[in-house]
Amino acid sequence: MSSYYLRTESIKYDEILSFSVTNDSDKSIIAALNSPEPCLIEGSRGTGKSFLMRVAELELEMTKSPVLAVFVSFNISSLISTKDPLQFYHWMLAKTLKTLINKLRKKGLLISPHSANLLSNDESDEGQNVENDLKSIVKAYEASYKGKQSVKTDTLPDIEDVKEAIELICLDNSLERMFFFFDEAAHVFRPEQQRQFFSLYKDLRSPYITCNAAIYPGVTYFGDSFEPTHDCIFKKLERNIKDAEYLNYFKEIVFKQADDNTKTTIENQKELFNTLALCCGGNPRMLLKTLQDLPKFNTLSINQLIKDFYRGSIWTEHTELGEKYKGHKVLIDWGRDFLERTVIPAIESYNESRKTKGVEESSIYFWIHKDSPESVKEALRLLTYTGVIRKIDSSIRATRSELGARYEVKYGCIIALKSSPMNMSMPFFNSLSIKKFPEFGKNHSAYIDIKNASGIDLDDDQYKKALLNMLKKPIGVLQLLTEWQKMKLISAGINTIEELHNKTEESLIKEIYLVGPVRARIMKNAATAELLEYLSG
């Protein structure tokens, strides 16, 4: 089978649009990202948040409008660990300004001495000096996990000076506005980082600045001063498997990367492909990964892959969160147990009872009472983050007119339990009804073991211990690296996550046979993105 790009970071910037497939929902999100209003995109891992922001950035670059688009990735936030209570705010500000200055230089745009002076507290009026100051601050923070240095932020400007400088830069260069695209907004298990991110996000608002960001469902903490429904356009990136264009949309995504033989095979065996596309529950990365791991495109192989991935791998990934972050382990383990031992059996029992009665209605949905314990809701939020379930809506009336939230279990997790998922998939799919679901009331017996569990905030000591432990892990845990990439890295003596993180593109070129500048950059970007996603949860 074909080999696929599983992450946006692995795709060359100038090739992004050639891989783009957009439906009406995607187009609406891109339009929101390119509007003057700030926008947040919420979506589980692998749904394509980064990709859509890159498409929006490129569309802005291609228009004749006098605007500047600046893409800033905060994926390395997991490595920041200093005694500075505003460490994340300061690092973000320095990284954002450094990226902005770099983008201005690439575009040949002017930074006046006055603007440069505003961007630095050391009264420098040279853009290069300001960039060097910012670069040293960024590097110091990103090496702070080693515990060997404190970070001097004396040269960082005040936020009001930053906004004034950006206004002057816009006026000097006849720009109407700057668009900042913040990717991997903050470490998902460090709520204080997220609160500081949204402080900066709100502080930067001005007639000359629009901030956009990608966030995860269930694990995002906005803080007291930020309200997503009032302070931005809030968009959810999710795809309903019941939409009329769903299957064709995912076929187009695959065909953008597949070779001719794979395309022909898929066209000749559409039902096999459709089952894999439905199993991923709207997650492009899951579909591409399962296709890439498929030894043969036939019923036997697909049945086995569905069982292995949706009974095993998807649950293992969720459980590993608890192994990485011990403070979350109780909630994470309970959430998995609740889904596997209570919810899914209830869904199966519900489906069997409807079938016995001769009613052609099936379900992959369940309902949770709005007054269920907060610990239950927290465990479910963690399951939405890893994408095992999807929250559909919040105020649905069930039996006796009680209100609650409705969730969807990943389609693949339901049909993987059958002896032959392929044979029952399409009849099962055609009988799905979103109006039918088992209900779990506010005092359900399954809640007893988790009812009084505490929240999921980690203190710094817990977090640093978890981080250092993960950095020692072998690179084999990075699932999205190809086997070829892993083999080449190991052959060059790069065996652990920390060793990989510390390598530069130049050292990869020098140390790995047959790796040139382009391939080294792709490998470094893919490896960095994957290892930092692993570190951040």
Coordinates of N, CA and C in Angstrom, one line a residue, residues 91-192:
W91 N 7.6 33.3 27.4 CA 8.2 32.5 26.3 C 7.3 32.7 25.0
M92 N 6.0 32.6 25.2 CA 5.1 32.8 24.0 C 5.4 34.2 23.4
L93 N 5.4 35.2 24.2 CA 5.6 36.5 23.6 C 7.0 36.6 22.9
A94 N 8.0 36.1 23.5 CA 9.3 36.1 22.8 C 9.3 35.3 21.5
K95 N 8.7 34.2 21.5 CA 8.7 33.3 20.4 C 7.8 33.9 19.3
T96 N 6.7 34.5 19.6 CA 5.8 35.2 18.7 C 6.5 36.3 18.0
L97 N 7.2 37.2 18.8 CA 7.9 38.3 18.2 C 9.1 37.9 17.3
K98 N 9.8 36.9 17.8 CA 10.9 36.4 17.0 C 10.4 35.9 15.6
T99 N 9.3 35.1 15.6 CA 8.7 34.6 14.4 C 8.3 35.7 13.5
L100 N 7.7 36.7 14.1 CA 7.2 37.9 13.3 C 8.3 38.6 12.6
I101 N 9.4 38.9 13.4 CA 10.5 39.6 12.8 C 11.2 38.8 11.7
N102 N 11.3 37.4 11.9 CA 11.8 36.6 10.8 C 10.9 36.6 9.6
K103 N 9.6 36.6 9.7 CA 8.7 36.7 8.6 C 8.7 38.0 7.9
L104 N 8.9 39.1 8.6 CA 9.0 40.4 8.0 C 10.3 40.5 7.2
R105 N 11.4 39.9 7.7 CA 12.6 39.9 6.9 C 12.5 39.1 5.6
K106 N 11.8 37.9 5.7 CA 11.6 37.1 4.5 C 10.8 37.8 3.5
K107 N 9.9 38.6 3.9 CA 9.0 39.3 3.0 C 9.6 40.7 2.5
G108 N 10.8 41.0 3.1 CA 11.4 42.2 2.7 C 10.7 43.5 3.2
L109 N 10.0 43.3 4.4 CA 9.3 44.4 4.9 C 10.1 45.2 6.0
L110 N 9.7 46.4 6.2 CA 10.5 47.4 7.0 C 10.2 47.3 8.5
I111 N 11.2 47.3 9.3 CA 11.1 47.5 10.7 C 11.8 48.8 11.1
S112 N 11.1 49.9 11.3 CA 11.8 51.1 11.6 C 12.5 51.1 12.9
P113 N 13.5 52.0 13.1 CA 14.2 52.0 14.4 C 13.2 52.2 15.6
H114 N 12.2 53.0 15.4 CA 11.3 53.3 16.5 C 10.5 52.0 16.8
S115 N 10.1 51.2 15.8 CA 9.4 50.0 16.0 C 10.3 49.0 16.7
A116 N 11.5 48.9 16.3 CA 12.5 48.0 16.9 C 12.7 48.4 18.4
N117 N 12.8 49.7 18.6 CA 13.0 50.2 20.0 C 11.8 49.8 20.9
L118 N 10.6 49.8 20.4 CA 9.4 49.4 21.1 C 9.4 47.9 21.4
L119 N 10.0 47.1 20.6 CA 10.0 45.7 20.7 C 11.2 45.2 21.7
S120 N 11.9 46.1 22.3 CA 13.0 45.7 23.1 C 13.1 46.7 24.3
N121 N 13.3 46.1 25.5 CA 13.4 47.0 26.7 C 14.9 47.5 26.9
D122 N 15.8 47.0 26.0 CA 17.2 47.5 26.1 C 17.4 48.7 25.2
E123 N 16.3 49.3 24.7 CA 16.4 50.5 23.8 C 17.1 50.3 22.5
S124 N 17.2 49.1 22.1 CA 17.8 48.8 20.8 C 17.0 49.3 19.7
D125 N 17.6 49.8 18.6 CA 16.8 50.3 17.5 C 17.2 49.5 16.2
E126 N 17.8 48.4 16.4 CA 18.2 47.5 15.3 C 17.4 46.2 15.4
G127 N 16.7 45.9 14.2 CA 15.9 44.7 14.2 C 16.7 43.4 14.5
Q128 N 17.9 43.4 14.0 CA 18.8 42.2 14.2 C 19.1 42.0 15.7
N129 N 19.4 43.1 16.4 CA 19.7 43.0 17.8 C 18.5 42.6 18.6
V130 N 17.3 43.1 18.2 CA 16.1 42.7 18.9 C 15.8 41.2 18.7
E131 N 16.0 40.7 17.5 CA 15.8 39.3 17.2 C 16.8 38.4 18.0
N132 N 18.0 38.9 18.1 CA 19.0 38.1 18.9 C 18.6 38.0 20.3
D133 N 18.1 39.1 20.9 CA 17.6 39.1 22.3 C 16.5 38.1 22.4
L134 N 15.5 38.2 21.5 CA 14.4 37.3 21.6 C 14.8 35.9 21.4
K135 N 15.7 35.6 20.5 CA 16.2 34.2 20.3 C 16.8 33.7 21.5
S136 N 17.6 34.5 22.2 CA 18.3 34.0 23.4 C 17.3 33.6 24.5
I137 N 16.2 34.4 24.7 CA 15.2 34.2 25.7 C 14.4 32.9 25.3
V138 N 14.0 32.7 24.0 CA 13.3 31.5 23.6 C 14.2 30.3 23.9
K139 N 15.5 30.3 23.5 CA 16.3 29.1 23.7 C 16.5 28.8 25.1
A140 N 16.6 29.8 26.0 CA 16.8 29.6 27.4 C 15.6 28.9 28.0
Y141 N 14.4 29.3 27.6 CA 13.2 28.7 28.1 C 13.1 27.2 27.6
E142 N 13.4 27.0 26.4 CA 13.2 25.7 25.8 C 14.3 24.7 26.3
A143 N 15.3 25.2 26.9 CA 16.3 24.3 27.5 C 16.1 24.2 29.1
S144 N 15.1 24.9 29.6 CA 14.9 25.0 31.0 C 14.5 23.6 31.6
Y145 N 14.0 22.6 30.8 CA 13.6 21.3 31.4 C 14.9 20.7 32.0
K146 N 16.1 21.1 31.5 CA 17.3 20.5 32.0 C 17.6 21.0 33.4
G147 N 17.0 22.1 33.8 CA 17.2 22.6 35.2 C 18.6 23.3 35.4
K148 N 19.2 23.8 34.3 CA 20.5 24.3 34.4 C 20.6 25.8 34.3
Q149 N 19.5 26.5 34.0 CA 19.6 27.9 33.8 C 18.4 28.7 34.2
S150 N 18.5 29.9 34.6 CA 17.4 30.8 34.8 C 17.3 31.6 33.6
V151 N 16.2 32.3 33.4 CA 15.9 33.0 32.2 C 15.8 34.5 32.5
K152 N 16.6 35.3 31.8 CA 16.5 36.8 32.0 C 15.5 37.4 31.0
T153 N 14.5 38.0 31.4 CA 13.4 38.5 30.5 C 13.4 40.1 30.5
D154 N 14.6 40.7 31.0 CA 14.6 42.1 31.1 C 14.3 42.8 29.7
T155 N 14.8 42.2 28.6 CA 14.6 42.9 27.3 C 13.3 42.7 26.7
L156 N 12.4 41.9 27.3 CA 11.1 41.7 26.8 C 10.2 43.0 26.9
P157 N 9.5 43.3 25.8 CA 8.7 44.6 25.9 C 7.4 44.4 26.6
D158 N 6.8 45.5 27.0 CA 5.5 45.5 27.5 C 4.5 45.2 26.4
I159 N 3.4 44.5 26.7 CA 2.4 44.1 25.7 C 1.8 45.3 25.0
E160 N 1.7 46.5 25.6 CA 1.1 47.7 25.0 C 2.2 48.2 24.0
D161 N 3.4 48.1 24.3 CA 4.5 48.5 23.3 C 4.5 47.6 22.1
V162 N 4.2 46.3 22.4 CA 4.2 45.3 21.3 C 3.1 45.7 20.3
K163 N 1.9 46.0 20.8 CA 0.8 46.4 19.9 C 1.1 47.7 19.2
E164 N 1.7 48.6 19.9 CA 2.0 49.9 19.2 C 3.1 49.7 18.1
A165 N 4.0 48.8 18.4 CA 5.1 48.5 17.4 C 4.4 47.8 16.1
I166 N 3.5 46.9 16.4 CA 2.9 46.2 15.3 C 2.0 47.2 14.4
E167 N 1.4 48.1 15.1 CA 0.6 49.1 14.4 C 1.5 50.0 13.5
L168 N 2.7 50.4 14.1 CA 3.6 51.2 13.3 C 4.2 50.4 12.1
I169 N 4.5 49.1 12.3 CA 5.0 48.2 11.2 C 4.0 48.1 10.1
C170 N 2.7 48.0 10.5 CA 1.6 47.9 9.5 C 1.5 49.2 8.7
L171 N 1.6 50.3 9.4 CA 1.5 51.6 8.8 C 2.7 51.9 7.9
D172 N 3.9 51.5 8.3 CA 5.1 51.8 7.5 C 5.1 50.9 6.3
N173 N 4.4 49.8 6.3 CA 4.5 48.8 5.2 C 3.1 48.7 4.5
S174 N 2.2 49.6 4.7 CA 0.9 49.7 4.1 C 0.2 48.4 4.3
L175 N 0.3 47.8 5.5 CA -0.4 46.6 5.8 C -1.7 46.9 6.6
E176 N -2.8 46.3 6.2 CA -4.1 46.5 7.0 C -4.1 45.7 8.3
R177 N -3.5 44.6 8.3 CA -3.6 43.7 9.5 C -2.6 42.6 9.5
M178 N -2.3 42.1 10.7 CA -1.4 40.9 10.8 C -2.3 39.8 11.4
F179 N -2.2 38.6 10.8 CA -2.9 37.4 11.3 C -1.9 36.5 12.0
F180 N -2.1 36.2 13.2 CA -1.2 35.2 13.9 C -2.0 33.9 14.0
F181 N -1.3 32.8 13.6 CA -1.9 31.4 13.7 C -1.1 30.7 14.8
F182 N -1.7 30.4 15.9 CA -1.0 29.8 17.0 C -1.4 28.3 17.0
D183 N -0.4 27.4 16.7 CA -0.6 26.0 16.7 C -0.1 25.4 18.0
E184 N -0.8 24.3 18.4 CA -0.4 23.6 19.7 C -0.4 24.6 20.8
A185 N -1.5 25.3 21.1 CA -1.6 26.5 21.9 C -0.9 26.3 23.3
A186 N -1.0 25.2 23.9 CA -0.3 25.0 25.2 C -0.3 23.5 25.5
H187 N 0.5 23.2 26.5 CA 0.6 21.8 26.9 C -0.8 21.4 27.5
V188 N -1.3 20.3 27.0 CA -2.7 20.0 27.4 C -2.9 19.6 28.8
F189 N -1.9 19.1 29.5 CA -2.0 18.8 30.9 C -1.4 19.8 31.8
R190 N -1.2 21.0 31.4 CA -0.7 22.0 32.2 C -1.6 23.2 32.2
P191 N -2.7 23.2 32.9 CA -3.8 24.2 32.8 C -3.2 25.6 33.0
E192 N -2.2 25.8 33.8 CA -1.7 27.2 34.0 C -1.1 27.7 32.7

